[in-house]
Coordinates of C-alpha atoms in Angstrom, one line a residue:
M1 CA 136.5 17.2 92.4
G2 CA 136.1 17.3 96.1
C3 CA 136.1 14.4 98.5
L4 CA 133.6 13.1 101.0
L5 CA 133.9 12.0 104.6
S6 CA 130.7 11.0 106.7
T7 CA 131.3 10.2 110.3
P8 CA 128.8 7.8 111.8
D9 CA 126.8 8.8 114.7
A10 CA 128.2 7.7 118.1
T11 CA 127.4 8.2 121.7
G12 CA 129.0 11.4 123.0
G13 CA 129.0 13.0 119.6
A14 CA 128.5 16.7 119.0
R15 CA 124.9 16.5 117.6
R16 CA 122.4 18.1 119.8
R17 CA 119.5 16.0 120.8
P18 CA 117.1 18.1 123.0
K19 CA 114.4 16.2 124.7
N20 CA 111.8 19.0 124.5
I21 CA 111.6 21.9 122.1
G22 CA 108.6 23.7 123.5
E23 CA 105.7 25.2 121.6
I24 CA 105.7 24.6 117.8
V25 CA 103.7 26.4 115.1
V26 CA 106.5 26.0 112.5
F27 CA 108.6 22.9 112.2
V28 CA 112.2 24.0 112.6
P29 CA 114.8 21.4 111.6
G30 CA 117.7 21.0 114.0
L31 CA 120.5 23.4 113.2
R32 CA 123.4 22.1 111.2
I33 CA 126.5 23.5 112.9
P34 CA 129.9 24.0 111.2
R35 CA 133.0 22.4 112.7
P36 CA 136.2 24.3 113.3
L37 CA 138.3 24.8 110.2
D38 CA 141.9 26.0 109.7
F39 CA 142.0 28.2 106.6
A40 CA 145.7 29.1 106.8
Q41 CA 147.5 25.8 105.9
P42 CA 145.2 24.7 103.0
L43 CA 145.1 28.1 101.4
G44 CA 148.8 28.7 101.8
D45 CA 150.2 31.6 99.7
G46 CA 147.1 31.5 97.4
I47 CA 145.5 34.5 99.1
S48 CA 146.6 37.3 101.5
K49 CA 147.1 36.7 105.1
S50 CA 144.4 39.4 105.9
L51 CA 141.9 37.6 103.8
V52 CA 142.6 34.2 105.4
E53 CA 142.3 35.8 108.9
R54 CA 138.9 37.4 107.8
L55 CA 137.5 34.1 106.5
S56 CA 138.7 32.4 109.7
A57 CA 137.1 35.0 112.0
L58 CA 133.8 35.1 110.1
R59 CA 133.4 31.4 110.2
T60 CA 134.4 31.0 113.7
R61 CA 131.8 33.5 114.8
I62 CA 129.2 31.2 113.0
E63 CA 130.5 28.2 114.7
V64 CA 130.3 29.7 118.2
M65 CA 126.9 31.3 117.6
A66 CA 125.2 28.3 115.9
G67 CA 126.4 26.0 118.8
Q68 CA 124.9 28.4 121.3
E69 CA 121.8 28.9 119.3
A70 CA 121.1 25.2 118.4
P71 CA 119.2 24.3 121.6
M72 CA 117.1 27.5 121.6
T73 CA 115.8 27.8 118.1
T74 CA 112.1 27.3 119.0
K75 CA 112.2 29.0 122.3
P76 CA 111.4 32.7 122.9
R77 CA 114.4 35.0 123.9
R78 CA 113.5 37.7 126.3
T79 CA 116.9 39.4 126.3
A80 CA 118.9 41.2 123.8
T81 CA 122.6 40.4 123.0
Q82 CA 125.5 42.7 123.2
H83 CA 125.0 43.5 119.6
G84 CA 121.3 44.5 120.0
G85 CA 118.4 42.3 118.8
S86 CA 118.0 38.6 119.2
T87 CA 120.7 36.0 118.8
L88 CA 118.8 34.7 115.8
T89 CA 119.3 38.0 114.1
D90 CA 122.9 38.1 115.0
L91 CA 123.5 34.7 113.6
Q92 CA 121.7 35.6 110.5
Q93 CA 123.8 38.7 110.0
A94 CA 127.0 36.6 110.7
L95 CA 126.0 34.3 107.7
E96 CA 125.3 37.3 105.5
D97 CA 128.7 38.8 106.4
Y98 CA 130.4 35.5 105.7
L99 CA 128.9 34.7 102.3
P100 CA 130.3 37.4 100.1
V101 CA 133.8 36.5 101.4
L102 CA 133.2 32.8 101.0
L103 CA 132.1 33.4 97.4
G104 CA 135.6 34.3 96.5
L105 CA 136.5 30.6 96.7
V106 CA 133.9 29.5 94.1
E107 CA 133.7 32.4 91.6
N108 CA 135.8 32.6 88.4
G109 CA 136.9 29.1 88.7
N110 CA 139.0 29.8 91.7
R111 CA 141.7 27.1 92.0
L112 CA 141.3 27.0 95.7
K113 CA 137.7 25.8 95.5
H114 CA 138.7 22.2 96.6
N115 CA 141.5 23.0 99.0
L116 CA 139.4 23.3 102.1
R117 CA 137.6 20.4 103.9
F118 CA 134.4 21.9 105.2
C119 CA 132.7 19.9 107.9
W120 CA 129.1 20.3 109.2
I121 CA 127.2 18.5 111.9
N122 CA 124.0 16.9 110.5
Q123 CA 120.5 16.5 112.1
E124 CA 118.3 14.4 109.8
E125 CA 121.1 12.1 108.5
D126 CA 122.4 8.9 110.2
A127 CA 126.0 10.1 109.8
E128 CA 126.7 12.6 112.5
E129 CA 128.7 14.9 110.3
T130 CA 129.7 15.2 106.7
T131 CA 132.9 16.7 105.3
M132 CA 133.4 17.7 101.6
S133 CA 136.2 19.4 99.8
D134 CA 134.2 21.7 97.7
S135 CA 133.3 25.3 98.5
W136 CA 129.9 25.0 96.9
Y137 CA 128.9 22.6 99.7
E138 CA 129.9 25.4 102.2
V139 CA 127.6 27.9 100.3
L140 CA 124.7 25.3 100.3
S141 CA 125.2 24.7 104.0
V142 CA 125.2 28.5 104.7
L143 CA 122.0 29.0 102.6
H144 CA 120.3 26.1 104.4
L145 CA 121.1 27.5 107.8
M146 CA 119.9 31.0 106.8
A147 CA 116.5 29.4 105.8
V148 CA 116.3 27.4 109.0
L149 CA 116.9 30.5 111.1
L150 CA 113.9 32.2 109.3
F151 CA 111.8 29.2 110.1
S152 CA 112.7 29.6 113.7
Q153 CA 112.0 33.4 113.5
A154 CA 108.6 32.6 112.0
N155 CA 107.9 30.2 114.8
L156 CA 108.6 32.8 117.4
L157 CA 106.5 35.3 115.7
L158 CA 103.5 33.0 115.6
I159 CA 103.4 31.8 119.2
P160 CA 100.7 33.8 121.0
N161 CA 101.6 35.9 124.0
K162 CA 105.4 35.3 123.7
S163 CA 107.9 38.1 123.2
T164 CA 110.6 37.8 120.7
G165 CA 113.7 39.8 120.0
G166 CA 112.7 42.8 117.9
Y167 CA 109.0 42.2 118.1
Q168 CA 108.2 42.7 121.9
N169 CA 105.6 45.5 121.2
T170 CA 104.1 44.0 118.0
S171 CA 100.5 42.8 117.8
L172 CA 99.8 39.2 116.9
E173 CA 98.1 40.5 113.7
D174 CA 101.3 42.3 112.7
C175 CA 103.4 39.2 113.6
K176 CA 101.2 37.2 111.2
R177 CA 101.8 39.6 108.4
A178 CA 105.5 39.6 109.1
S179 CA 105.7 35.9 109.3
I180 CA 104.5 35.6 105.7
D181 CA 107.4 37.8 104.6
V182 CA 109.7 35.6 106.6
F183 CA 108.3 32.4 104.9
L184 CA 108.6 33.8 101.5
K185 CA 112.3 34.9 102.1
A186 CA 113.1 31.4 103.6
A187 CA 111.5 29.8 100.4
G188 CA 113.6 32.1 98.3
Y189 CA 116.9 30.8 99.9
L190 CA 115.8 27.3 99.5
D191 CA 114.6 27.7 95.9
F192 CA 117.9 29.2 95.0
A193 CA 119.8 26.5 96.7
V194 CA 118.0 23.9 94.6
Q195 CA 118.0 25.7 91.3
K196 CA 121.5 27.4 91.4
V197 CA 123.7 25.8 94.0
L198 CA 123.1 22.1 93.8
P199 CA 123.9 22.0 90.1
Q200 CA 127.4 23.4 90.9
L201 CA 128.3 20.3 92.8
P202 CA 129.5 17.3 90.9
L203 CA 126.9 14.5 90.6
E204 CA 128.9 12.1 92.9
L205 CA 129.0 14.8 95.7
R206 CA 125.2 15.5 95.1
N207 CA 124.5 11.8 95.7
D208 CA 126.6 11.8 98.8
L209 CA 125.1 14.9 100.4
P210 CA 123.5 14.4 103.9
L211 CA 119.8 14.1 103.9
D212 CA 119.5 17.6 105.4
L213 CA 120.8 19.0 102.1
T214 CA 119.3 16.7 99.5
E215 CA 117.1 18.2 96.8
G216 CA 114.0 16.4 98.1
V217 CA 114.4 17.9 101.7
L218 CA 115.2 21.3 100.4
K219 CA 112.2 21.3 98.1
S220 CA 109.9 20.0 100.8
L221 CA 111.1 22.8 103.2
C222 CA 110.5 25.4 100.4
L223 CA 107.0 24.1 100.0
Q224 CA 106.5 24.0 103.8
A225 CA 107.3 27.8 104.0
L226 CA 104.8 28.5 101.2
G227 CA 102.2 26.2 102.7
Q228 CA 102.5 27.9 106.1
G229 CA 102.4 31.3 104.5
V230 CA 99.0 30.4 102.9
E231 CA 97.8 29.0 106.2
I232 CA 98.5 32.4 107.8
Q233 CA 96.6 34.1 104.9
L234 CA 93.6 31.7 105.4
G235 CA 93.6 32.3 109.1
M236 CA 93.5 36.1 108.5
A237 CA 90.7 35.7 105.9
I238 CA 88.7 33.7 108.4
D239 CA 89.0 36.5 110.9
S240 CA 88.1 39.1 108.3
I241 CA 84.4 39.9 107.7
K242 CA 85.3 41.1 104.2
A243 CA 86.7 37.7 102.9
T244 CA 84.2 35.6 101.1
L245 CA 83.7 31.9 101.4
A246 CA 85.1 31.5 97.9
V247 CA 88.3 33.2 98.9
K248 CA 88.7 31.1 102.0
R249 CA 88.1 27.9 100.1
R250 CA 90.7 28.9 97.4
L251 CA 93.3 29.5 100.1
A252 CA 92.5 26.1 101.8
C253 CA 92.7 24.3 98.4
E254 CA 96.1 25.9 97.6
M255 CA 97.3 24.9 101.1
V256 CA 96.4 21.3 100.3
K257 CA 98.5 21.4 97.1
Y258 CA 101.6 22.9 98.9
W259 CA 101.5 20.3 101.6
H260 CA 100.8 17.4 99.2
Q261 CA 103.8 18.4 97.2
A262 CA 106.0 18.8 100.4
H263 CA 104.9 15.3 101.4
E264 CA 105.7 13.8 98.0
Y265 CA 109.3 15.0 98.2
I266 CA 110.1 13.5 101.5
K267 CA 107.8 10.5 102.1
D268 CA 110.3 7.9 100.8
L269 CA 113.4 9.5 102.2
P270 CA 115.0 7.7 105.2
L271 CA 115.0 10.6 107.4
A272 CA 116.1 9.6 110.9
N273 CA 117.4 10.7 114.3
G274 CA 114.3 12.2 115.8
W275 CA 114.4 15.4 113.7
G276 CA 113.8 13.5 110.5
E277 CA 111.0 11.5 111.7
K278 CA 109.4 14.5 113.3
H279 CA 109.9 16.4 110.0
K280 CA 107.9 13.7 108.1
L281 CA 105.1 13.8 110.8
F282 CA 104.7 17.5 110.7
V283 CA 104.3 17.5 106.9
Q284 CA 101.7 14.7 107.3
W285 CA 99.8 16.5 110.0
K286 CA 99.6 19.8 108.1
H287 CA 98.6 18.0 104.8
I288 CA 95.7 16.3 106.7
E289 CA 94.7 19.5 108.5
A290 CA 94.7 21.4 105.2
K291 CA 92.3 18.8 103.7
A292 CA 90.0 19.2 106.6
A293 CA 89.8 23.0 106.0
A294 CA 89.4 22.6 102.2
Y295 CA 86.6 20.0 102.4
Y296 CA 84.8 21.9 105.1
L297 CA 84.8 25.2 103.1
H298 CA 84.1 23.3 99.9
G299 CA 81.0 21.7 101.5
L300 CA 79.6 25.0 102.7
I301 CA 79.9 26.4 99.2
L302 CA 78.2 23.3 97.7
E303 CA 75.4 23.7 100.3
E304 CA 74.8 27.3 99.1
G305 CA 74.8 26.3 95.4
N306 CA 72.7 24.1 93.2
T307 CA 74.7 20.9 94.0
S308 CA 72.7 18.0 95.5
A309 CA 72.6 17.8 99.3
D310 CA 74.3 14.4 99.2
I311 CA 77.4 15.8 97.5
A312 CA 77.7 18.7 99.9
A313 CA 77.1 16.3 102.8
A314 CA 79.9 14.0 101.4
A315 CA 82.3 16.9 101.4
L316 CA 81.4 17.9 105.0
Q317 CA 81.7 14.2 106.0
A318 CA 85.2 14.1 104.7
A319 CA 86.1 17.2 106.5
E320 CA 84.9 15.6 109.8
E321 CA 87.0 12.5 109.1
Y322 CA 90.1 14.5 108.3
I323 CA 89.8 16.6 111.4
K324 CA 89.9 13.4 113.4
E325 CA 92.9 12.2 111.6
S326 CA 94.5 15.5 112.0
K327 CA 94.2 15.3 115.8
K328 CA 95.9 12.0 115.8
A329 CA 98.6 13.1 113.5
C330 CA 99.2 16.2 115.7
E331 CA 99.5 14.0 118.7
A332 CA 102.1 11.7 116.9
F333 CA 104.1 14.8 115.8
H334 CA 104.3 16.3 119.3
T335 CA 105.1 13.1 121.2
T336 CA 107.9 12.1 118.8
L337 CA 111.2 13.1 120.3
P338 CA 112.3 15.8 120.6
S339 CA 108.9 16.3 122.2
S340 CA 107.0 19.5 121.6
R341 CA 103.5 20.9 122.3
N342 CA 100.9 23.1 120.6
P343 CA 100.4 26.6 121.7
P344 CA 96.7 27.6 122.5
L345 CA 94.7 27.1 119.3
W346 CA 94.3 30.0 117.0
G347 CA 93.9 30.7 113.3
V348 CA 92.8 27.8 111.0
G349 CA 93.3 25.1 113.8
K350 CA 90.9 27.0 116.1
Y351 CA 88.4 27.6 113.4
L352 CA 88.2 23.9 112.4
A353 CA 88.1 22.7 116.1
E354 CA 85.2 25.0 116.8
K355 CA 83.2 24.7 113.5
I356 CA 83.4 21.1 112.4
P357 CA 82.2 19.3 115.6
K358 CA 79.4 21.8 115.9
D359 CA 78.2 22.2 112.3
I360 CA 78.7 19.0 110.5
P361 CA 77.0 16.2 112.5
S362 CA 73.6 17.8 111.9
K363 CA 74.3 18.2 108.1
T364 CA 75.7 14.8 107.2
I365 CA 74.7 11.2 106.7
S366 CA 75.1 8.9 109.8
W367 CA 77.9 6.6 108.7
D368 CA 79.3 3.7 110.7
S369 CA 82.6 4.5 112.2
Q370 CA 84.3 1.7 110.1
K371 CA 83.2 3.3 106.8
H372 CA 86.2 5.7 106.6
E373 CA 87.3 4.5 103.2
L374 CA 83.8 4.7 101.8
I375 CA 83.4 8.3 103.0
M376 CA 86.7 9.3 101.3
Q377 CA 85.5 7.5 98.1
V378 CA 82.2 9.4 97.7
A379 CA 83.8 12.8 98.7
P380 CA 83.7 15.1 95.8
A381 CA 87.0 16.3 94.2
L382 CA 88.4 19.5 95.5
P383 CA 88.6 22.5 93.0
D384 CA 92.0 23.0 91.4
F385 CA 93.4 26.5 91.8
A386 CA 96.7 27.9 90.7
L387 CA 99.3 28.4 93.4
S388 CA 99.6 32.1 94.3
L389 CA 102.5 32.3 96.7
K390 CA 105.9 32.1 95.2
P391 CA 109.4 32.2 96.8
D392 CA 111.1 35.6 97.0
E393 CA 113.6 36.0 94.2
Y394 CA 117.1 35.7 95.8
Q395 CA 120.5 36.2 94.4
L396 CA 123.9 35.6 95.9
P397 CA 125.6 38.9 97.0
S398 CA 128.6 40.2 95.1
M399 CA 132.0 38.8 95.9
D400 CA 133.8 40.7 98.6
P401 CA 136.1 43.3 96.9
S402 CA 139.0 42.1 99.1
W403 CA 139.5 39.3 96.7
N404 CA 140.5 41.8 94.0
Q405 CA 143.3 43.3 96.1
P406 CA 146.9 42.0 95.3
I407 CA 148.3 39.4 97.7

């Protein structure tokens, strides 16, 4: 049924701990990196020598590239690799090349499924690395890494005035649109991992998965992708003269729901080692920022309608409180190691920073600074809208045909 081995963290271990990860628009978890693996001896005569060599070569390529890419996942690359394009793209392709061959170990009840001890370096778990003798653990780890690489790609797309491999001549508006597709694709990998891959693992192994791969973290990352996709949509609506206030409010309220759900899935998990704490702080920050946007836009609509001025003022006052909290949460996120920084404000963040301090003080009741809880109590409920963004539908590729060839 597979076995588990978790190695405690220790000084001098292989886990990367960068001190600074640069500008962040999208939280990118630290890359889980596969440890070297000898395919030949455990598989023995069960498969052909050429297939063993192919599995080994494909995985070794990932080991090397992931190790090189780990410190750079949030930083722009200005040079192409020997294969053309960015190293992110090359690593993504390496994973896609490996997956069909790997699937031969899990399809049709392959008797070799438990023969190999797959080991990966963790990032949000106390144990430095986790080894499991179940090929579905390897599939899960590959899908997680594919999703994290897309988060990294989205981050590079959304940092203003930075060139990224394959997007050097693309406008920021085009990059915003492209990032939404990237987020939905990442969400598709994560949703498939939760719905289809986790159930393949025995319950005892699921309970022993590193935190990086637990259901709560995977679901939270999936919701983060959807929440950030809606944030980009809202930013584009704000910049559009055609988008109505009602459309903007709907997007902001959807954003609140995505981030609320993302927070619920990880708030009680013991995420650790810098990456884990930073992960929680990012979700908290974006949840608060989303509330500021939703209450501000809701307050503006209430002002235009037949609602009493006090109710509209209460919504705007709540927005002002949330933007203050958001600034503190943003600072807490960026100062937590590995440290990071905001790029110049744009999109929803810039809109709120400019509008709320200027518009709200003249429209709201003068509350004592200590009345934060009372302000939140009198704030009207936000409208409840159905969530519009869904993960892309993903299916595993077909098993590589080399598995059907005679040994």
